[in-house]
Coordinates of C-alpha atoms and ligand atoms in Angstrom, one line a residue:
Chain A
M823 CA 122.1 -253.3 -185.3
K824 CA 118.8 -253.9 -187.1
Y825 CA 117.3 -252.3 -190.1
L826 CA 113.5 -252.6 -190.4
R827 CA 113.7 -255.5 -188.0
I828 CA 116.1 -257.3 -190.3
E829 CA 119.5 -258.1 -188.9
P830 CA 122.0 -257.3 -191.7
R831 CA 124.8 -259.7 -192.2
R832 CA 128.2 -258.6 -191.0
P833 CA 130.3 -260.0 -193.8
K834 CA 134.0 -260.9 -193.4
V835 CA 135.9 -258.8 -195.9
G836 CA 139.4 -259.5 -197.2
I837 CA 141.2 -256.7 -198.9
F838 CA 143.9 -257.6 -201.4
D839 CA 146.1 -255.4 -203.5
F840 CA 147.7 -256.2 -206.8
T841 CA 149.4 -253.8 -209.3
S842 CA 148.1 -250.5 -208.0
C843 CA 148.9 -247.3 -206.0
E844 CA 146.8 -248.6 -203.1
G845 CA 144.8 -245.4 -203.3
C846 CA 141.5 -247.2 -203.4
E847 CA 142.3 -249.2 -200.2
L848 CA 143.2 -245.9 -198.6
Q849 CA 139.7 -244.7 -199.4
L850 CA 138.4 -247.4 -197.1
V851 CA 139.9 -245.7 -194.1
N852 CA 138.9 -242.3 -195.4
H853 CA 135.6 -240.4 -194.6
E854 CA 136.5 -240.4 -191.0
E855 CA 133.1 -239.2 -189.7
S856 CA 131.6 -242.5 -190.7
L857 CA 134.6 -244.7 -190.3
A858 CA 133.7 -246.3 -187.0
D859 CA 130.2 -247.1 -188.3
F860 CA 131.6 -248.5 -191.5
L861 CA 134.0 -250.7 -189.6
A862 CA 131.0 -252.0 -187.5
C863 CA 129.3 -253.1 -190.7
V864 CA 132.0 -255.4 -191.8
E865 CA 134.6 -257.7 -190.2
I866 CA 137.8 -256.8 -191.9
V867 CA 140.2 -259.7 -192.2
N868 CA 143.4 -259.3 -194.2
F869 CA 144.0 -255.6 -194.7
R870 CA 147.7 -255.1 -195.1
E871 CA 147.4 -251.4 -195.2
A872 CA 145.6 -251.0 -191.9
S873 CA 146.3 -254.0 -189.8
A874 CA 148.7 -257.0 -189.4
A875 CA 145.9 -259.5 -188.6
R876 CA 145.5 -262.3 -191.1
D877 CA 142.5 -264.7 -191.6
D878 CA 142.0 -266.7 -194.7
T879 CA 138.2 -267.2 -194.4
Y880 CA 136.2 -264.3 -195.9
D881 CA 132.9 -263.8 -197.7
I882 CA 133.8 -260.8 -199.7
A883 CA 137.2 -260.2 -201.4
L884 CA 137.9 -256.7 -202.4
V885 CA 140.5 -256.9 -205.0
E886 CA 142.4 -253.8 -205.8
G887 CA 144.8 -253.4 -208.7
S888 CA 145.4 -254.9 -212.1
I889 CA 147.2 -258.1 -212.8
S890 CA 150.6 -257.8 -214.3
R891 CA 152.7 -260.7 -213.1
A892 CA 152.5 -264.5 -213.2
D893 CA 152.5 -264.8 -209.4
E894 CA 149.6 -262.3 -209.2
V895 CA 147.6 -264.6 -211.5
E896 CA 148.1 -267.5 -209.1
R897 CA 147.3 -265.4 -206.0
L898 CA 144.1 -264.0 -207.6
K899 CA 142.9 -267.5 -208.5
S900 CA 143.4 -268.7 -204.9
I901 CA 141.4 -265.7 -203.6
R902 CA 138.7 -266.4 -206.1
A903 CA 138.5 -270.0 -204.8
K904 CA 137.9 -268.8 -201.3
A905 CA 135.7 -265.8 -201.7
K906 CA 131.9 -266.0 -202.1
T907 CA 131.8 -262.6 -203.6
L908 CA 134.7 -261.2 -205.5
V909 CA 134.7 -257.4 -206.0
A910 CA 136.9 -255.7 -208.5
F911 CA 137.7 -252.7 -206.4
G912 CA 138.7 -249.6 -208.3
S913 CA 139.5 -248.9 -211.9
C914 CA 142.8 -250.8 -212.0
A915 CA 140.9 -253.9 -211.0
C916 CA 137.9 -253.2 -213.2
F917 CA 139.7 -252.5 -216.5
G918 CA 143.4 -252.0 -215.9
G919 CA 143.5 -248.4 -214.8
V920 CA 146.5 -246.1 -215.4
N921 CA 148.7 -249.3 -215.5
R922 CA 147.1 -250.2 -218.8
L923 CA 149.2 -247.5 -220.5
K924 CA 152.0 -249.9 -220.3
N925 CA 150.3 -252.2 -222.8
A926 CA 150.8 -249.6 -225.5
C927 CA 154.6 -249.8 -225.0
D928 CA 157.2 -252.3 -225.8
L929 CA 157.4 -254.4 -222.6
V930 CA 161.1 -254.9 -222.7
A931 CA 161.8 -251.2 -223.3
A932 CA 159.3 -250.2 -220.6
N933 CA 161.0 -252.6 -218.1
R934 CA 164.3 -251.1 -218.9
E935 CA 163.0 -247.6 -218.5
V936 CA 161.6 -248.3 -215.1
Y937 CA 163.9 -250.8 -213.6
G938 CA 167.1 -250.1 -215.4
A939 CA 169.7 -252.9 -215.0
H940 CA 167.4 -254.9 -212.7
P941 CA 164.4 -255.9 -214.9
K942 CA 161.4 -257.5 -213.3
E943 CA 159.3 -260.3 -214.6
T944 CA 156.2 -258.7 -216.1
L945 CA 153.1 -259.4 -218.2
P946 CA 150.8 -257.1 -220.2
V947 CA 148.3 -255.5 -217.7
R948 CA 145.0 -257.3 -217.4
A949 CA 141.8 -256.5 -215.5
V950 CA 140.7 -258.9 -212.8
K951 CA 137.8 -260.1 -214.9
E952 CA 140.2 -261.2 -217.7
I953 CA 141.4 -263.8 -215.3
V954 CA 138.7 -264.9 -212.9
P955 CA 134.9 -264.2 -212.8
V956 CA 134.0 -261.0 -211.0
D957 CA 130.7 -260.6 -209.1
L958 CA 130.7 -256.9 -208.7
E959 CA 132.7 -254.0 -210.1
I960 CA 133.3 -250.7 -208.2
P961 CA 135.1 -248.4 -210.6
G962 CA 136.8 -245.1 -209.8
C963 CA 140.3 -243.8 -209.5
P964 CA 140.1 -243.8 -206.6
V965 CA 136.8 -245.4 -205.6
N966 CA 134.3 -243.0 -204.1
K967 CA 133.8 -243.9 -200.4
P968 CA 130.2 -243.0 -200.1
E969 CA 129.5 -245.2 -203.0
V970 CA 131.5 -248.0 -201.4
E971 CA 129.4 -247.6 -198.3
R972 CA 126.2 -247.9 -200.2
I973 CA 127.4 -251.0 -202.0
V974 CA 128.5 -252.6 -198.7
Q975 CA 125.1 -251.9 -197.3
H976 CA 123.5 -253.7 -200.2
L977 CA 125.8 -256.6 -199.7
M978 CA 124.9 -256.8 -196.0
M979 CA 121.2 -256.9 -196.9
D980 CA 121.7 -259.2 -199.9
L981 CA 120.3 -256.7 -202.3
P982 CA 121.4 -256.1 -205.8
F983 CA 123.2 -252.8 -206.4
Q984 CA 122.9 -250.9 -209.6
L985 CA 125.7 -248.4 -210.5
P986 CA 124.6 -245.5 -212.6
V987 CA 124.8 -246.5 -216.3
Y988 CA 124.4 -243.0 -217.7
P989 CA 127.2 -240.5 -218.4
V990 CA 128.8 -237.9 -216.1
C991 CA 127.0 -235.0 -217.9
V992 CA 123.9 -235.7 -215.8
E993 CA 125.7 -235.2 -212.5
C994 CA 127.7 -232.4 -213.9
K995 CA 124.6 -230.5 -214.9
Q996 CA 123.0 -231.3 -211.6
R997 CA 125.8 -229.4 -209.9
F998 CA 125.5 -226.4 -212.2
T999 CA 128.9 -226.7 -213.7
T1000 CA 129.5 -224.6 -216.8
C1001 CA 130.2 -227.1 -219.6
L1002 CA 133.9 -227.4 -220.3
Y1003 CA 133.1 -227.2 -224.0
E1004 CA 131.7 -223.7 -223.4
R1005 CA 135.2 -222.8 -222.3
G1006 CA 136.7 -224.5 -225.4
E1007 CA 138.1 -227.4 -223.3
L1008 CA 138.0 -231.2 -223.7
C1009 CA 135.9 -233.4 -221.5
L1010 CA 135.0 -237.1 -221.6
G1011 CA 131.9 -236.6 -219.5
A1012 CA 129.4 -237.5 -222.2
I1013 CA 130.8 -241.0 -222.7
S1014 CA 132.0 -241.7 -219.1
R1015 CA 130.2 -243.6 -216.4
A1016 CA 128.7 -241.4 -213.7
G1017 CA 128.4 -242.0 -210.0
C1018 CA 131.3 -239.8 -209.0
D1019 CA 129.2 -236.6 -208.8
A1020 CA 131.3 -235.0 -211.5
P1021 CA 134.0 -233.4 -209.4
C1022 CA 136.5 -232.9 -212.2
P1023 CA 134.5 -230.7 -214.6
A1024 CA 133.5 -228.7 -211.5
G1025 CA 137.2 -228.3 -210.7
G1026 CA 137.9 -227.2 -214.2
L1027 CA 139.9 -230.3 -215.3
G1028 CA 137.2 -231.9 -217.4
C1029 CA 136.4 -235.6 -217.1
W1030 CA 139.1 -238.1 -217.9
G1031 CA 136.8 -241.1 -217.7
C1032 CA 138.4 -242.6 -214.6
R1033 CA 135.3 -244.8 -214.1
G1034 CA 135.4 -246.2 -217.6
P1035 CA 132.7 -245.8 -220.3
A1036 CA 129.0 -245.3 -219.6
L1037 CA 127.0 -248.2 -220.7
D1038 CA 126.4 -248.1 -224.5
A1039 CA 128.4 -244.9 -224.8
N1040 CA 128.2 -243.4 -228.2
V1041 CA 132.0 -243.2 -228.7
E1042 CA 131.8 -242.8 -232.5
A1043 CA 129.5 -239.7 -232.4
F1044 CA 131.5 -238.4 -229.6
R1045 CA 134.7 -238.7 -231.6
S1046 CA 133.3 -236.8 -234.5
M1047 CA 132.0 -234.1 -232.2
V1048 CA 135.4 -233.6 -230.6
R1049 CA 137.0 -233.6 -234.0
E1050 CA 134.6 -231.0 -235.3
R1051 CA 135.4 -228.8 -232.3
G1052 CA 139.0 -228.8 -233.4
F1053 CA 140.6 -231.1 -230.9
S1054 CA 143.3 -233.4 -232.3
Q1055 CA 142.9 -237.2 -232.6
R1056 CA 146.0 -237.5 -230.5
E1057 CA 144.8 -235.3 -227.6
L1058 CA 141.6 -237.3 -227.5
D1059 CA 143.3 -240.7 -227.7
E1060 CA 145.7 -239.7 -225.0
R1061 CA 142.9 -238.7 -222.7
M1062 CA 140.8 -241.8 -223.5
S1063 CA 143.8 -244.1 -222.9
F1064 CA 144.7 -242.5 -219.6
F1065 CA 142.6 -244.6 -217.2
G1066 CA 142.4 -247.7 -219.5
G1067 CA 138.6 -247.8 -219.7
F1068 CA 138.2 -247.1 -223.4
E1069 CA 139.3 -249.1 -226.4
V1070 CA 141.5 -246.8 -228.3
R1071 CA 142.6 -247.9 -231.7
S1072 CA 146.3 -247.0 -232.1
Chain B
M1422 CA 95.3 -207.5 -216.6
L1423 CA 96.3 -204.3 -214.8
F1424 CA 99.3 -202.2 -215.9
R1425 CA 101.4 -199.5 -214.3
T1426 CA 104.7 -197.9 -215.1
L1427 CA 107.6 -197.7 -212.8
A1428 CA 110.6 -195.4 -213.0
K1429 CA 113.9 -197.3 -213.0
A1430 CA 114.9 -195.9 -209.7
E1431 CA 111.6 -197.0 -208.2
F1432 CA 112.2 -200.5 -209.5
R1433 CA 115.6 -200.5 -207.8
K1434 CA 113.9 -199.4 -204.6
L1435 CA 111.4 -202.2 -205.0
V1436 CA 114.1 -204.9 -205.3
E1437 CA 116.0 -203.4 -202.4
L1438 CA 112.8 -203.6 -200.3
L1439 CA 112.5 -207.3 -201.3
L1440 CA 116.2 -207.9 -200.6
A1441 CA 115.8 -206.6 -197.0
A1442 CA 113.3 -209.3 -196.1
N1443 CA 113.7 -212.2 -198.5
E1444 CA 116.1 -214.4 -200.5
V1445 CA 116.3 -212.8 -203.9
V1446 CA 117.4 -214.9 -206.9
G1447 CA 118.2 -213.4 -210.3
P1448 CA 120.4 -213.7 -213.4
K1449 CA 124.0 -213.3 -212.3
R1450 CA 127.0 -213.2 -214.6
V1451 CA 129.2 -216.2 -213.8
G1452 CA 131.9 -215.9 -216.5
T1453 CA 132.5 -215.8 -220.2
N1454 CA 132.5 -218.6 -222.8
V1455 CA 135.1 -219.3 -225.4
R1456 CA 133.4 -217.0 -227.9
G1457 CA 133.6 -214.1 -225.4
E1458 CA 129.9 -214.2 -224.6
P1459 CA 128.8 -213.7 -221.0
L1460 CA 127.4 -216.7 -219.1
H1461 CA 124.6 -216.3 -216.7
Q1462 CA 122.9 -218.4 -214.0
F1463 CA 120.0 -217.8 -211.7
L1464 CA 121.7 -217.3 -208.3
P1465 CA 120.9 -215.6 -205.0
V1466 CA 122.0 -212.0 -205.1
S1467 CA 122.7 -209.7 -202.2
A1468 CA 122.5 -206.3 -203.9
F1469 CA 120.5 -204.9 -206.9
D1470 CA 123.7 -204.3 -208.9
E1471 CA 124.5 -208.0 -209.0
L1472 CA 121.5 -208.5 -211.2
A1473 CA 122.3 -208.8 -214.9
L1474 CA 118.8 -208.0 -216.2
D1475 CA 120.1 -207.7 -219.8
Y1476 CA 121.1 -211.3 -219.9
A1477 CA 120.3 -213.3 -223.1
N1478 CA 119.7 -216.7 -221.5
T1479 CA 120.9 -218.7 -218.5
E1480 CA 122.8 -221.9 -218.6
F1481 CA 120.3 -223.6 -216.3
P1482 CA 116.6 -223.0 -216.1
P1483 CA 115.0 -221.4 -213.1
K1484 CA 112.8 -224.5 -212.7
T1485 CA 115.5 -225.9 -210.3
Y1486 CA 114.1 -223.5 -207.7
F1487 CA 110.8 -225.4 -207.9
L1488 CA 111.9 -228.8 -209.0
P1489 CA 115.4 -229.2 -207.6
Y1490 CA 117.7 -231.7 -209.3
R1491 CA 117.8 -233.5 -206.1
E1492 CA 115.7 -233.3 -203.0
D1493 CA 114.9 -235.5 -200.0
L1494 CA 111.1 -236.3 -200.1
C1495 CA 111.1 -237.6 -196.6
S1496 CA 113.5 -238.8 -194.0
Y1497 CA 113.3 -241.6 -191.5
R1498 CA 114.8 -242.4 -188.1
F1499 CA 114.8 -246.0 -187.1
G1500 CA 114.6 -247.1 -183.5
D1501 CA 115.1 -250.7 -182.3
D1502 CA 111.5 -251.5 -182.8
D1503 CA 109.8 -248.6 -184.5
W1504 CA 110.5 -245.7 -186.8
T1505 CA 109.5 -242.1 -187.3
Q1506 CA 109.0 -240.3 -190.6
D1507 CA 109.7 -236.6 -191.2
I1508 CA 108.3 -234.8 -194.2
R1509 CA 108.9 -231.1 -194.7
Y1510 CA 107.0 -229.1 -197.2
Q1511 CA 107.8 -225.7 -195.6
V1512 CA 110.1 -223.5 -197.6
H1513 CA 111.4 -220.1 -197.0
P1514 CA 109.8 -217.5 -199.2
R1515 CA 111.9 -216.5 -202.2
V1516 CA 111.8 -213.9 -204.9
I1517 CA 113.0 -214.5 -208.4
V1518 CA 113.7 -211.4 -210.4
G1519 CA 114.3 -211.4 -214.2
M1520 CA 112.6 -214.5 -215.5
H1521 CA 112.0 -214.3 -219.2
A1522 CA 108.5 -215.1 -220.6
C1523 CA 109.6 -218.6 -221.8
D1524 CA 110.7 -219.7 -218.3
I1525 CA 107.5 -218.3 -216.7
N1526 CA 105.5 -220.3 -219.3
G1527 CA 107.6 -223.3 -218.5
L1528 CA 106.4 -222.9 -214.9
V1529 CA 102.8 -222.6 -216.1
K1530 CA 103.2 -226.0 -217.8
L1531 CA 104.8 -227.5 -214.7
D1532 CA 101.8 -226.1 -212.8
K1533 CA 99.5 -228.2 -214.9
V1534 CA 101.5 -231.3 -214.2
F1535 CA 102.2 -230.8 -210.5
T1536 CA 99.2 -228.9 -209.2
R1537 CA 96.2 -229.9 -211.2
D1538 CA 96.3 -233.7 -211.7
T1539 CA 95.0 -236.3 -209.4
F1540 CA 98.1 -236.2 -207.2
P1541 CA 99.3 -232.7 -206.8
S1542 CA 102.9 -232.4 -205.5
P1543 CA 103.0 -230.7 -202.2
Y1544 CA 106.7 -230.1 -202.7
Y1545 CA 106.2 -228.3 -205.9
L1546 CA 103.2 -226.4 -204.6
S1547 CA 104.9 -225.1 -201.5
R1548 CA 107.8 -223.7 -203.5
R1549 CA 105.6 -222.3 -206.2
K1550 CA 103.3 -220.6 -203.7
N1551 CA 106.2 -219.2 -201.7
T1552 CA 108.0 -217.8 -204.7
L1553 CA 107.3 -214.3 -205.9
I1554 CA 108.1 -213.9 -209.6
I1555 CA 109.1 -210.7 -211.3
G1556 CA 109.6 -211.4 -215.0
I1557 CA 111.2 -209.2 -217.7
D1558 CA 110.9 -208.9 -221.5
H1559 CA 113.9 -209.1 -223.7
L1560 CA 114.8 -209.1 -227.4
P1561 CA 115.0 -212.7 -228.6
G1562 CA 118.4 -214.2 -229.3
P1563 CA 119.0 -215.7 -232.8
K1564 CA 118.0 -219.2 -231.6
C1565 CA 115.0 -218.4 -229.5
F1566 CA 111.8 -219.8 -230.9
C1567 CA 109.4 -219.2 -228.0
R1568 CA 107.1 -217.2 -230.3
S1569 CA 106.6 -220.3 -232.5
V1570 CA 105.3 -222.3 -229.5
G1571 CA 103.2 -219.5 -228.0
A1572 CA 105.5 -218.8 -225.1
D1573 CA 106.8 -215.3 -225.9
L1574 CA 103.9 -213.7 -224.0
V1575 CA 102.9 -214.3 -220.4
E1576 CA 99.3 -214.2 -219.2
R1577 CA 99.7 -215.9 -215.9
G1578 CA 102.2 -217.5 -213.6
F1579 CA 104.0 -214.4 -212.4
D1580 CA 103.4 -211.6 -210.0
L1581 CA 104.9 -208.7 -211.9
F1582 CA 106.3 -208.6 -215.5
L1583 CA 108.4 -205.7 -216.7
S1584 CA 109.0 -204.4 -220.2
D1585 CA 111.8 -202.0 -220.6
L1586 CA 110.7 -198.7 -222.1
D1587 CA 114.2 -197.1 -221.7
T1588 CA 113.3 -194.4 -219.2
R1589 CA 110.8 -196.6 -217.3
Y1590 CA 109.3 -200.1 -217.0
F1591 CA 105.9 -200.9 -218.2
V1592 CA 104.6 -203.3 -215.6
A1593 CA 102.0 -206.0 -216.0
I1594 CA 100.4 -207.0 -212.7
G1595 CA 99.8 -210.8 -212.5
S1596 CA 98.6 -211.3 -209.0
D1597 CA 97.2 -209.6 -205.8
R1598 CA 100.7 -210.1 -204.4
G1599 CA 102.2 -208.1 -207.2
F1600 CA 99.5 -205.4 -206.9
G1601 CA 100.3 -205.1 -203.2
L1602 CA 104.0 -204.9 -203.9
L1603 CA 103.5 -201.9 -206.2
Q1604 CA 101.8 -200.1 -203.4
R1605 CA 105.1 -199.8 -201.6
V1606 CA 106.7 -197.8 -204.4
D1607 CA 105.7 -195.0 -206.7
A1608 CA 104.0 -196.8 -209.5
K1609 CA 102.1 -194.7 -212.0
A1610 CA 98.9 -195.2 -213.9
I1611 CA 99.7 -195.8 -217.6
T1612 CA 99.3 -193.0 -220.2
D1613 CA 98.5 -193.2 -223.9
E1614 CA 102.2 -192.7 -224.6
D1615 CA 103.1 -195.6 -222.3
R1616 CA 100.7 -197.8 -224.1
A1617 CA 102.0 -196.7 -227.5
D1618 CA 105.6 -197.3 -226.5
Y1619 CA 104.8 -200.7 -225.0
L1620 CA 103.0 -201.8 -228.2
A1621 CA 105.9 -200.6 -230.3
L1622 CA 108.2 -202.6 -228.1
R1623 CA 106.0 -205.7 -228.6
H1624 CA 106.3 -205.3 -232.3
R1625 CA 110.0 -204.8 -232.1
I1626 CA 110.3 -208.1 -230.1
A1627 CA 108.0 -210.0 -232.5
D1628 CA 109.9 -208.9 -235.5
A1629 CA 113.3 -209.8 -234.0
F1630 CA 112.7 -213.6 -234.1
E1631 CA 115.1 -215.3 -236.5
T1632 CA 114.2 -218.9 -235.7
H1633 CA 110.7 -220.1 -236.6
V1634 CA 109.3 -223.6 -236.0
D1635 CA 106.1 -224.6 -237.6
V1636 CA 104.3 -226.6 -234.9
Q1637 CA 100.9 -226.5 -236.6
N1638 CA 99.8 -230.1 -237.0
L1639 CA 103.0 -231.3 -235.4
P1640 CA 101.3 -234.0 -233.4
S1641 CA 99.8 -235.6 -236.4
L1642 CA 103.0 -235.3 -238.4
L1643 CA 104.8 -237.1 -235.6
D1644 CA 102.2 -239.9 -235.7
I1645 CA 102.9 -240.3 -239.4
E1646 CA 106.7 -240.1 -239.0
F1647 CA 106.9 -242.6 -236.2
E1648 CA 108.8 -245.1 -238.3
S1649 CA 110.8 -242.5 -240.2
K1650 CA 114.4 -243.2 -240.9
L1651 CA 115.2 -239.7 -239.7
W1652 CA 115.0 -240.9 -236.1
K1653 CA 117.9 -243.2 -236.7
K1654 CA 119.9 -240.4 -238.3
W1655 CA 119.4 -238.1 -235.3
G1656 CA 119.6 -241.0 -232.8
D1657 CA 123.0 -242.0 -234.2
K1658 CA 124.3 -238.6 -233.2
C1659 CA 122.8 -238.6 -229.7
L1660 CA 125.2 -239.3 -226.9
S1661 CA 122.3 -240.2 -224.5
C1662 CA 123.9 -237.8 -222.0
G1663 CA 120.7 -236.2 -220.7
A1664 CA 122.1 -232.7 -220.8
C1665 CA 119.0 -231.6 -222.8
A1666 CA 116.5 -232.6 -220.1
M1667 CA 118.7 -231.2 -217.3
V1668 CA 118.7 -227.7 -218.9
C1669 CA 115.1 -227.8 -220.1
P1670 CA 112.7 -225.6 -218.2
T1671 CA 109.9 -228.0 -218.6
C1672 CA 111.3 -231.5 -218.3
Y1673 CA 110.2 -233.0 -215.1
C1674 CA 111.0 -236.7 -215.1
Y1675 CA 112.6 -238.1 -212.0
G1676 CA 113.6 -241.2 -210.2
V1677 CA 113.5 -242.0 -206.5
H1678 CA 116.0 -244.0 -204.5
E1679 CA 116.7 -244.6 -200.9
R1680 CA 119.7 -243.4 -198.9
V1681 CA 120.4 -245.1 -195.6
S1682 CA 123.0 -243.9 -193.2
I1683 CA 125.9 -246.3 -192.7
D1684 CA 124.8 -246.9 -189.1
F1685 CA 121.4 -247.9 -190.4
R1686 CA 119.7 -245.5 -188.0
C1687 CA 118.4 -242.9 -190.5
G1688 CA 117.2 -243.0 -194.1
A1689 CA 115.7 -240.8 -196.8
K1690 CA 113.8 -241.1 -200.0
V1691 CA 115.7 -239.1 -202.5
K1692 CA 114.2 -237.7 -205.7
Q1693 CA 116.6 -237.0 -208.6
L1694 CA 115.6 -235.6 -211.9
H1695 CA 116.2 -238.0 -214.8
S1696 CA 115.8 -238.0 -218.5
C1697 CA 114.1 -240.1 -221.1
N1698 CA 117.3 -240.0 -223.1
L1699 CA 119.2 -241.9 -220.5
L1700 CA 119.8 -245.6 -221.1
D1701 CA 118.1 -246.8 -217.8
F1702 CA 115.1 -244.5 -218.1
A1703 CA 112.9 -247.3 -219.4
M1704 CA 114.7 -250.2 -217.7
V1705 CA 112.4 -252.4 -215.7
A1706 CA 112.6 -255.6 -213.7
G1707 CA 114.5 -258.4 -215.3
N1708 CA 116.7 -255.8 -217.0
H1709 CA 114.1 -255.4 -219.8
N1710 CA 114.4 -252.0 -221.5
F1711 CA 111.5 -250.6 -223.4
R1712 CA 113.8 -248.1 -225.2
P1713 CA 117.1 -249.8 -225.7
T1714 CA 118.2 -247.8 -228.7
R1715 CA 119.4 -244.2 -228.8
E1716 CA 117.0 -243.4 -231.6
S1717 CA 114.0 -244.7 -229.6
R1718 CA 114.9 -242.6 -226.6
L1719 CA 115.6 -239.4 -228.6
K1720 CA 112.4 -239.9 -230.5
Y1721 CA 110.3 -240.2 -227.3
R1722 CA 111.7 -237.0 -226.0
Y1723 CA 110.3 -235.3 -229.0
Y1724 CA 107.1 -237.3 -228.8
H1725 CA 106.5 -236.4 -225.2
Q1726 CA 107.2 -232.8 -225.7
H1727 CA 105.3 -232.3 -229.0
R1728 CA 102.7 -235.0 -229.1
G1729 CA 101.9 -236.7 -225.7
F1730 CA 101.9 -233.4 -223.8
V1731 CA 99.7 -231.8 -226.5
E1732 CA 97.3 -234.6 -226.2
A1733 CA 97.1 -234.2 -222.4
Y1734 CA 97.3 -230.4 -222.1
D1735 CA 96.6 -229.0 -225.5
E1736 CA 100.0 -227.4 -225.8
P1737 CA 103.5 -228.6 -226.4
N1738 CA 105.8 -229.1 -223.4
C1739 CA 108.4 -226.8 -225.0
V1740 CA 108.8 -223.1 -224.5
G1741 CA 111.3 -222.5 -227.3
C1742 CA 114.3 -221.4 -225.1
N1743 CA 116.7 -223.6 -227.1
R1744 CA 118.7 -224.4 -224.0
C1745 CA 118.6 -228.1 -225.0
G1746 CA 120.0 -227.2 -228.5
H1747 CA 122.7 -225.1 -226.9
A1748 CA 123.7 -227.7 -224.3
C1749 CA 123.7 -230.6 -226.8
L1750 CA 127.3 -231.2 -227.8
V1751 CA 126.3 -232.8 -231.1
G1752 CA 123.9 -230.1 -232.1
I1753 CA 120.5 -231.8 -231.7
N1754 CA 117.9 -229.0 -231.4
P1755 CA 114.2 -228.8 -231.8
P1756 CA 114.1 -226.4 -234.8
D1757 CA 116.4 -228.6 -236.9
V1758 CA 114.8 -231.9 -235.9
I1759 CA 111.3 -230.7 -236.6
A1760 CA 112.2 -229.0 -239.9
D1761 CA 113.9 -232.2 -241.0
L1762 CA 110.7 -234.2 -240.3
Q1763 CA 108.6 -231.6 -242.2
A1764 CA 111.0 -231.7 -245.1
E1765 CA 110.8 -235.5 -245.1
E1766 CA 107.0 -235.3 -245.2
R1767 CA 107.1 -233.1 -248.3
R1768 CA 109.6 -235.3 -250.1
Ligands
SF4_2886 S1 131.6 -230.4 -218.6 FE1 131.8 -232.5 -219.4 S2 130.5 -233.7 -218.0 FE2 129.9 -231.6 -217.8 S3 128.2 -231.3 -219.2 FE3 130.1 -230.7 -220.3 S4 130.8 -232.5 -221.4 FE4 129.3 -233.2 -219.8
SF4_2887 S1 134.5 -236.6 -213.5 FE1 135.4 -238.2 -214.8 S2 137.6 -238.3 -214.2 FE2 136.5 -237.2 -212.6 S3 135.9 -238.7 -211.0 FE3 134.2 -238.5 -212.4 S4 134.6 -240.1 -214.0 FE4 136.5 -239.8 -212.9
SF4_2888 S1 112.8 -228.7 -225.3 FE1 114.5 -227.4 -225.5 S2 113.7 -225.5 -226.5 FE2 112.0 -226.6 -225.6 S3 111.8 -225.8 -223.6 FE3 113.1 -227.6 -223.4 S4 115.1 -226.8 -223.5 FE4 113.8 -225.2 -224.2
SF4_2889 S1 109.7 -237.8 -220.9 FE1 111.6 -236.8 -221.6 S2 111.0 -235.0 -222.6 FE2 109.3 -235.6 -221.3 S3 109.5 -234.5 -219.4 FE3 110.5 -236.5 -219.2 S4 112.6 -236.1 -219.7 FE4 111.5 -234.4 -220.5
SF4_2890 S1 120.0 -234.8 -227.6 FE1 122.0 -234.0 -227.2 S2 121.9 -233.3 -225.1 FE2 120.2 -234.7 -225.4 S3 120.9 -236.7 -224.8 FE3 121.3 -236.6 -227.0 S4 123.4 -235.8 -227.1 FE4 122.7 -235.4 -225.0

């Protein structure tokens, strides 16, 4: 396989899950029509969800999930030590994801609520980059497979990849979706990072910011706009906290 | 310009003739907003009755039929040792019925950009030449300010343009194609009464404008106000979301990226419309950004539309539809921004 007479690298990729629903990993085996070609691009070592094979030498580590236990911290550090490129794979890994909701609770009470009489050892949720340096972030809950494919292609050719930095509204308009605010509904599109192709406003749900904030998002002006439109602080805070990407003062 | 009148039933017949042989796009009702007002978009129709010719404005401009938000400029196939390129300019002929004067004038501005300069765009040209345009007059909405920017009347850029005289349409013929089309129905020569009714309608339309923007000397005012604090005031509100440029009938900025299939056998150059309000619009190598602040980006949107474009083409790149003002969640709109600058100058 050559591209413009250049032989792309076929990197060894290890896939590792931490605190997560494993939905992002599942996306890797999604998009069946291109799955065989995708698998020809990379040599997958260490993919618990799809195969039992294990190999501890890899160029790229795709790290899924947030970090919420002491043993996870140690495992993450040893992966970092081996990987040339460490990718925070999905929103949990990038900024904590839905798991981050836990940080707003009393940890002991939360533990009791979930595990009852058999509490587990747990820490406040952290993003991967809060523990080890991250080379690349692929946000999304879950990640968007076509975007993952593009990023993998860039890694194979050793080219830098630029995620969109602008907000979801651009992609939302480009698919002719009637703005949720026209319907009197809340949407975080104007402060959320694009790249997903705005499926949620199109589906009538509004954006929940699953990819985190757009670069330099104007959260302050956004908050006053939402307030002026009659949404409550609480409703907005709830939505902004959902995927863990925004700083919400509580 | 030549004029005719057309009975309403004849116009229906005309559209049905067009429908039988072409794709016909027109204003279609797509729902209702929270205030109970109807929402419209330019969409393909399959019957005359799907056209909502009395629409006030559409959510998206008809420019997307000429400058799509995304298009493949060319595609490639890679062999082991060579590659082939495929470029397609051919488009199917299309009819757009029901464009308002502002949107037709928007196209006339885009024509200047994409058909006259040193590098005309074959993509734009092929769509433009293969699209028949039937425009229609309407009473302006409360926020329309096309008259202030000289875009309430059309002189060119269309094939036929209708004005509703209740019992019949007064039809301006803008092209040979439009003239030919009228041969296929019973169009009548205009009478003194038609002329009088048409002029009365023109006055009624002109008197109905509620929003006025003084664009006299605006380019020089903008020069003087380049450092004005007002840009920070408006810039602080701006979400840099790009919605304004996406819905604008005249904004034409774009970026090009490559898409390569995951088996590395095919590729395409993809053009995607962009906006000067977006953070990465002026980002260059080494991550340097010429317009890193919201106020500088918002300011340049106004400078391009009301100063730079005027310098290049002797007219603003704004047709006064106020779609940008409507789409902007934080209420940034040309009449208010321009009035604010003018008030500042007088202070
Ligand atoms: S629906 Fe949401 S994403 Fe779409 S334009 Fe409106 S605010 Fe932006
Ligand atoms: S629209 Fe918002 S919530 Fe939906 S996928 Fe995109 S970023 Fe995530
Ligand atoms: S700048 Fe605004 S008012 Fe002017 S043409 Fe564009 S969308 Fe319409
Ligand atoms: S520079 Fe800005 S205002 Fe001008 S056409 Fe481009 S997007 Fe529109
Ligand atoms: S002016 Fe309004 S619509 Fe345009 S980028 Fe700023 S916030 Fe978005």
